[in-house]
């Protein structure tokens, strides 16, 4: 079984910090006319931004954080890890298609949409693979880590999609585009951290045989309980 390494926890925790620090420092370097409530994060890395390298660097590192977590979060299953990796690649791609000084950019818009949608959908990827009720094939198996349970994963995806819809509304007809984008970006960057912490807690409970919400106690001395990080349909093919 694969444990969640310490560096993965640190990497996941760094994602929201990099994002918030990047836009805070970058917007402080912009002219007085920049409004974080109205203006987007993309403008901080745009072609006419002052010290655009600050936000560019933050976005590249953010995408690398997503890719790193996707590489080691075996408890999520391959579909979810693939979506998280797509979100990471699309986040980095935003740098390759900067926003022009005037008007929009189709390539930038596509990259941003793919990034947000992938990062919003990945929590549901593992939840949809679980049985709706008790697992008849594995009646003694403990519940998966809480972040990968059906109700939790689907609820997280619905909440993130609602934030994406708010962003879309503000972009087309609102005046708080920057606020909506920032709230959504922080929300999608926090879920990988919660998922990693959930998987790590499940692994520690399994390794020690303790009684927690992720699984039952040891059935007998010397008997190892089922692995809560093992995918519901079999071993991780990437392991």
mmCIF file of C-alpha atoms in Angstrom:
data_model
loop_
_atom_site.group_PDB
_atom_site.id
_atom_site.type_symbol
_atom_site.label_atom_id
_atom_site.label_comp_id
_atom_site.label_asym_id
_atom_site.label_seq_id
_atom_site.Cartn_x
_atom_site.Cartn_y
_atom_site.Cartn_z
ATOM 1 C CA UNK A 1 0.000 0.000 0.000
ATOM 2 C CA UNK A 2 1.150 3.535 -0.703
ATOM 3 C CA UNK A 3 1.407 6.007 2.177
ATOM 4 C CA UNK A 4 0.888 9.719 1.580
ATOM 5 C CA UNK A 5 4.385 11.264 1.788
ATOM 6 C CA UNK A 6 5.070 14.312 3.924
ATOM 7 C CA UNK A 7 6.137 16.330 0.914
ATOM 8 C CA UNK A 8 2.730 15.760 -0.692
ATOM 9 C CA UNK A 9 1.035 17.327 2.334
ATOM 10 C CA UNK A 10 3.419 20.299 2.166
ATOM 11 C CA UNK A 11 2.867 20.647 -1.582
ATOM 12 C CA UNK A 12 -0.909 20.587 -1.235
ATOM 13 C CA UNK A 13 -0.745 23.148 1.572
ATOM 14 C CA UNK A 14 1.480 25.382 -0.555
ATOM 15 C CA UNK A 15 -1.073 25.657 -3.378
ATOM 16 C CA UNK A 16 -3.531 28.143 -1.786
ATOM 17 C CA UNK A 17 -0.631 30.009 -0.158
ATOM 18 C CA UNK A 18 1.135 30.461 -3.493
ATOM 19 C CA UNK A 19 -2.068 31.620 -5.135
ATOM 20 C CA UNK A 20 -3.028 34.215 -2.514
ATOM 21 C CA UNK A 21 0.535 35.434 -2.025
ATOM 22 C CA UNK A 22 1.073 35.724 -5.757
ATOM 23 C CA UNK A 23 -1.938 37.895 -6.450
ATOM 24 C CA UNK A 24 -1.406 39.989 -3.292
ATOM 25 C CA UNK A 25 2.170 40.860 -4.220
ATOM 26 C CA UNK A 26 1.398 41.255 -7.923
ATOM 27 C CA UNK A 27 -1.579 43.559 -7.465
ATOM 28 C CA UNK A 28 0.488 45.753 -5.138
ATOM 29 C CA UNK A 29 2.809 46.383 -8.106
ATOM 30 C CA UNK A 30 0.015 47.492 -10.434
ATOM 31 C CA UNK A 31 -1.060 51.086 -11.127
ATOM 32 C CA UNK A 32 -3.681 52.665 -8.891
ATOM 33 C CA UNK A 33 -6.469 51.822 -11.353
ATOM 34 C CA UNK A 34 -6.297 48.079 -10.704
ATOM 35 C CA UNK A 35 -9.293 46.887 -8.669
ATOM 36 C CA UNK A 36 -9.084 43.303 -7.273
ATOM 37 C CA UNK A 37 -12.872 43.176 -6.957
ATOM 38 C CA UNK A 38 -13.421 44.036 -10.610
ATOM 39 C CA UNK A 39 -10.201 42.997 -12.365
ATOM 40 C CA UNK A 40 -9.087 39.406 -12.847
ATOM 41 C CA UNK A 41 -6.045 37.455 -11.715
ATOM 42 C CA UNK A 42 -5.160 36.899 -15.380
ATOM 43 C CA UNK A 43 -4.538 40.629 -15.802
ATOM 44 C CA UNK A 44 -1.737 40.362 -13.242
ATOM 45 C CA UNK A 45 0.062 37.968 -15.603
ATOM 46 C CA UNK A 46 -1.059 39.746 -18.770
ATOM 47 C CA UNK A 47 1.042 41.278 -21.473
ATOM 48 C CA UNK A 48 0.775 44.812 -20.069
ATOM 49 C CA UNK A 49 0.989 43.958 -16.356
ATOM 50 C CA UNK A 50 3.695 45.481 -14.187
ATOM 51 C CA UNK A 51 6.091 42.764 -13.030
ATOM 52 C CA UNK A 52 3.974 40.062 -14.654
ATOM 53 C CA UNK A 53 6.602 37.487 -13.700
ATOM 54 C CA UNK A 54 5.271 37.463 -10.129
ATOM 55 C CA UNK A 55 1.859 36.070 -11.056
ATOM 56 C CA UNK A 56 3.342 33.961 -13.843
ATOM 57 C CA UNK A 57 5.655 32.262 -11.371
ATOM 58 C CA UNK A 58 2.796 31.710 -8.906
ATOM 59 C CA UNK A 59 0.613 30.091 -11.585
ATOM 60 C CA UNK A 60 3.391 27.785 -12.772
ATOM 61 C CA UNK A 61 4.158 26.666 -9.224
ATOM 62 C CA UNK A 62 0.433 26.227 -8.533
ATOM 63 C CA UNK A 63 0.049 23.958 -11.551
ATOM 64 C CA UNK A 64 3.096 21.956 -10.434
ATOM 65 C CA UNK A 65 1.488 21.500 -7.009
ATOM 66 C CA UNK A 66 -1.612 19.991 -8.619
ATOM 67 C CA UNK A 67 0.498 17.680 -10.770
ATOM 68 C CA UNK A 68 2.555 16.530 -7.788
ATOM 69 C CA UNK A 69 -0.504 15.710 -5.700
ATOM 70 C CA UNK A 70 -2.105 13.858 -8.619
ATOM 71 C CA UNK A 71 1.034 11.721 -8.963
ATOM 72 C CA UNK A 72 0.918 10.343 -5.400
ATOM 73 C CA UNK A 73 -2.725 10.511 -4.266
ATOM 74 C CA UNK A 74 -3.459 6.849 -5.034
ATOM 75 C CA UNK A 75 -6.543 6.794 -2.799
ATOM 76 C CA UNK A 76 -8.386 9.058 -5.253
ATOM 77 C CA UNK A 77 -8.280 6.541 -8.098
ATOM 78 C CA UNK A 78 -7.100 7.050 -11.657
ATOM 79 C CA UNK A 79 -10.057 9.115 -13.012
ATOM 80 C CA UNK A 80 -9.807 11.724 -10.250
ATOM 81 C CA UNK A 81 -6.027 11.880 -10.460
ATOM 82 C CA UNK A 82 -6.256 12.371 -14.220
ATOM 83 C CA UNK A 83 -8.679 15.297 -13.802
ATOM 84 C CA UNK A 84 -6.454 16.868 -11.155
ATOM 85 C CA UNK A 85 -3.450 16.524 -13.475
ATOM 86 C CA UNK A 86 -5.429 18.112 -16.323
ATOM 87 C CA UNK A 87 -6.234 21.011 -14.014
ATOM 88 C CA UNK A 88 -2.548 21.398 -13.247
ATOM 89 C CA UNK A 89 -1.513 21.379 -16.893
ATOM 90 C CA UNK A 90 -4.255 23.867 -17.819
ATOM 91 C CA UNK A 91 -3.180 26.158 -14.977
ATOM 92 C CA UNK A 92 0.353 26.230 -16.345
ATOM 93 C CA UNK A 93 -1.033 26.737 -19.861
ATOM 94 C CA UNK A 94 -2.536 30.048 -18.733
ATOM 95 C CA UNK A 95 0.999 31.424 -18.771
ATOM 96 C CA UNK A 96 1.515 30.313 -22.363
ATOM 97 C CA UNK A 97 -1.609 32.218 -23.448
ATOM 98 C CA UNK A 98 -1.465 35.539 -21.578
ATOM 99 C CA UNK A 99 -4.344 37.951 -21.674
ATOM 100 C CA UNK A 100 -3.773 40.766 -24.231
ATOM 101 C CA UNK A 101 -3.887 44.449 -23.207
ATOM 102 C CA UNK A 102 -7.151 45.003 -25.084
ATOM 103 C CA UNK A 103 -9.984 42.502 -25.518
ATOM 104 C CA UNK A 104 -9.939 38.830 -24.666
ATOM 105 C CA UNK A 105 -8.055 35.750 -25.788
ATOM 106 C CA UNK A 106 -9.841 32.599 -26.930
ATOM 107 C CA UNK A 107 -6.858 30.414 -26.034
ATOM 108 C CA UNK A 108 -6.612 31.949 -22.575
ATOM 109 C CA UNK A 109 -10.342 31.544 -22.029
ATOM 110 C CA UNK A 110 -10.239 27.868 -23.043
ATOM 111 C CA UNK A 111 -7.270 27.162 -20.751
ATOM 112 C CA UNK A 112 -8.973 28.897 -17.813
ATOM 113 C CA UNK A 113 -12.255 27.049 -18.392
ATOM 114 C CA UNK A 114 -10.546 23.653 -18.655
ATOM 115 C CA UNK A 115 -8.525 24.354 -15.498
ATOM 116 C CA UNK A 116 -11.513 25.337 -13.366
ATOM 117 C CA UNK A 117 -13.804 22.587 -14.676
ATOM 118 C CA UNK A 118 -11.186 19.852 -14.175
ATOM 119 C CA UNK A 119 -10.419 21.066 -10.655
ATOM 120 C CA UNK A 120 -14.136 21.272 -9.868
ATOM 121 C CA UNK A 121 -14.983 17.807 -11.203
ATOM 122 C CA UNK A 122 -12.105 15.788 -9.769
ATOM 123 C CA UNK A 123 -13.628 15.361 -6.249
ATOM 124 C CA UNK A 124 -16.568 13.475 -7.786
ATOM 125 C CA UNK A 125 -14.331 11.183 -9.840
ATOM 126 C CA UNK A 126 -13.578 8.793 -6.987
ATOM 127 C CA UNK A 127 -17.008 9.142 -5.362
ATOM 128 C CA UNK A 128 -18.781 7.899 -8.493
ATOM 129 C CA UNK A 129 -16.714 4.692 -8.404
ATOM 130 C CA UNK A 130 -18.048 3.719 -4.980
ATOM 131 C CA UNK A 131 -21.157 1.564 -4.405
ATOM 132 C CA UNK A 132 -24.330 3.491 -3.580
ATOM 133 C CA UNK A 133 -24.980 1.397 -0.489
ATOM 134 C CA UNK A 134 -23.156 -1.324 1.452
ATOM 135 C CA UNK A 135 -20.558 -3.055 -0.680
ATOM 136 C CA UNK A 136 -21.914 -6.584 -1.067
ATOM 137 C CA UNK A 137 -18.683 -7.786 -2.654
ATOM 138 C CA UNK A 138 -16.594 -6.562 0.287
ATOM 139 C CA UNK A 139 -18.898 -6.514 3.342
ATOM 140 C CA UNK A 140 -16.023 -6.209 5.788
ATOM 141 C CA UNK A 141 -14.300 -3.321 4.041
ATOM 142 C CA UNK A 142 -14.081 -0.046 5.961
ATOM 143 C CA UNK A 143 -15.349 3.214 4.583
ATOM 144 C CA UNK A 144 -12.918 5.075 2.320
ATOM 145 C CA UNK A 145 -11.237 8.288 3.486
ATOM 146 C CA UNK A 146 -13.954 10.865 4.120
ATOM 147 C CA UNK A 147 -12.896 13.121 1.232
ATOM 148 C CA UNK A 148 -13.528 10.255 -1.222
ATOM 149 C CA UNK A 149 -16.931 9.192 0.044
ATOM 150 C CA UNK A 150 -19.797 9.568 -2.396
ATOM 151 C CA UNK A 151 -21.731 12.259 -0.519
ATOM 152 C CA UNK A 152 -18.664 14.333 0.300
ATOM 153 C CA UNK A 153 -17.117 14.151 -3.175
ATOM 154 C CA UNK A 154 -20.330 14.960 -5.012
ATOM 155 C CA UNK A 155 -21.137 17.805 -2.610
ATOM 156 C CA UNK A 156 -17.683 19.303 -3.121
ATOM 157 C CA UNK A 157 -18.057 19.143 -6.899
ATOM 158 C CA UNK A 158 -21.515 20.744 -6.793
ATOM 159 C CA UNK A 159 -20.204 23.575 -4.612
ATOM 160 C CA UNK A 160 -17.216 24.177 -6.900
ATOM 161 C CA UNK A 161 -19.415 24.108 -10.004
ATOM 162 C CA UNK A 162 -21.687 26.694 -8.376
ATOM 163 C CA UNK A 163 -18.665 28.950 -7.901
ATOM 164 C CA UNK A 164 -17.695 28.363 -11.534
ATOM 165 C CA UNK A 165 -21.203 29.433 -12.583
ATOM 166 C CA UNK A 166 -20.811 32.591 -10.496
ATOM 167 C CA UNK A 167 -17.547 33.335 -12.297
ATOM 168 C CA UNK A 168 -19.184 32.832 -15.678
ATOM 169 C CA UNK A 169 -21.993 35.200 -14.731
ATOM 170 C CA UNK A 170 -19.621 37.900 -13.540
ATOM 171 C CA UNK A 171 -17.480 37.596 -16.668
ATOM 172 C CA UNK A 172 -20.471 38.046 -18.966
ATOM 173 C CA UNK A 173 -22.658 40.549 -17.129
ATOM 174 C CA UNK A 174 -21.322 41.310 -13.668
ATOM 175 C CA UNK A 175 -18.989 43.823 -12.062
ATOM 176 C CA UNK A 176 -17.264 41.594 -9.479
ATOM 177 C CA UNK A 177 -15.309 39.332 -11.787
ATOM 178 C CA UNK A 178 -12.110 39.576 -9.762
ATOM 179 C CA UNK A 179 -13.854 38.670 -6.518
ATOM 180 C CA UNK A 180 -15.643 35.681 -8.044
ATOM 181 C CA UNK A 181 -12.443 34.452 -9.663
ATOM 182 C CA UNK A 182 -10.452 34.730 -6.441
ATOM 183 C CA UNK A 183 -13.039 32.934 -4.325
ATOM 184 C CA UNK A 184 -13.290 30.122 -6.888
ATOM 185 C CA UNK A 185 -9.522 29.808 -7.286
ATOM 186 C CA UNK A 186 -8.979 29.512 -3.540
ATOM 187 C CA UNK A 187 -11.807 26.970 -3.196
ATOM 188 C CA UNK A 188 -10.433 24.651 -5.901
ATOM 189 C CA UNK A 189 -6.915 24.960 -4.465
ATOM 190 C CA UNK A 190 -8.058 23.952 -0.972
ATOM 191 C CA UNK A 191 -9.695 20.649 -1.935
ATOM 192 C CA UNK A 192 -6.441 18.849 -2.860
ATOM 193 C CA UNK A 193 -5.142 19.702 0.624
ATOM 194 C CA UNK A 194 -8.279 18.340 2.306
ATOM 195 C CA UNK A 195 -8.093 15.193 0.168
ATOM 196 C CA UNK A 196 -4.426 14.604 1.027
ATOM 197 C CA UNK A 197 -5.075 15.086 4.739
ATOM 198 C CA UNK A 198 -8.022 12.696 4.543
ATOM 199 C CA UNK A 199 -5.965 10.007 2.808
ATOM 200 C CA UNK A 200 -3.088 10.473 5.228
ATOM 201 C CA UNK A 201 -5.403 10.085 8.222
ATOM 202 C CA UNK A 202 -6.876 6.911 6.754
ATOM 203 C CA UNK A 203 -3.412 5.482 6.150
ATOM 204 C CA UNK A 204 -2.289 6.213 9.703
ATOM 205 C CA UNK A 205 -5.446 4.606 11.105
ATOM 206 C CA UNK A 206 -4.919 1.517 8.945
ATOM 207 C CA UNK A 207 -1.224 1.261 9.817
ATOM 208 C CA UNK A 208 -1.801 1.490 13.573
ATOM 209 C CA UNK A 209 -5.060 -0.478 13.668
ATOM 210 C CA UNK A 210 -6.701 2.302 15.643
ATOM 211 C CA UNK A 211 -10.448 2.863 15.862
ATOM 212 C CA UNK A 212 -11.397 5.883 13.784
ATOM 213 C CA UNK A 213 -14.177 6.907 11.463
ATOM 214 C CA UNK A 214 -12.306 5.539 8.458
ATOM 215 C CA UNK A 215 -12.484 1.884 9.444
ATOM 216 C CA UNK A 216 -13.131 -0.746 12.098
ATOM 217 C CA UNK A 217 -10.739 -1.874 14.779
ATOM 218 C CA UNK A 218 -8.518 -4.904 14.303
ATOM 219 C CA UNK A 219 -10.724 -8.002 14.258
ATOM 220 C CA UNK A 220 -8.105 -10.043 16.087
ATOM 221 C CA UNK A 221 -4.546 -9.801 17.247
ATOM 222 C CA UNK A 222 -2.125 -9.790 14.355
ATOM 223 C CA UNK A 223 -4.844 -9.436 11.695
ATOM 224 C CA UNK A 224 -4.471 -6.459 9.386
ATOM 225 C CA UNK A 225 -7.753 -4.714 8.497
ATOM 226 C CA UNK A 226 -8.676 -3.968 4.875
ATOM 227 C CA UNK A 227 -6.770 -1.128 3.296
ATOM 228 C CA UNK A 228 -9.043 1.982 3.192
ATOM 229 C CA UNK A 229 -6.848 3.547 0.500
ATOM 230 C CA UNK A 230 -7.286 0.685 -1.938
ATOM 231 C CA UNK A 231 -9.557 1.682 -4.872
ATOM 232 C CA UNK A 232 -13.031 0.175 -4.682
ATOM 233 C CA UNK A 233 -12.631 -1.856 -7.880
ATOM 234 C CA UNK A 234 -9.176 -3.300 -7.248
ATOM 235 C CA UNK A 235 -5.556 -2.312 -6.722
ATOM 236 C CA UNK A 236 -4.216 0.931 -8.077
ATOM 237 C CA UNK A 237 -2.884 0.241 -11.550
ATOM 238 C CA UNK A 238 -0.280 2.969 -11.146
ATOM 239 C CA UNK A 239 1.106 1.505 -7.928
#
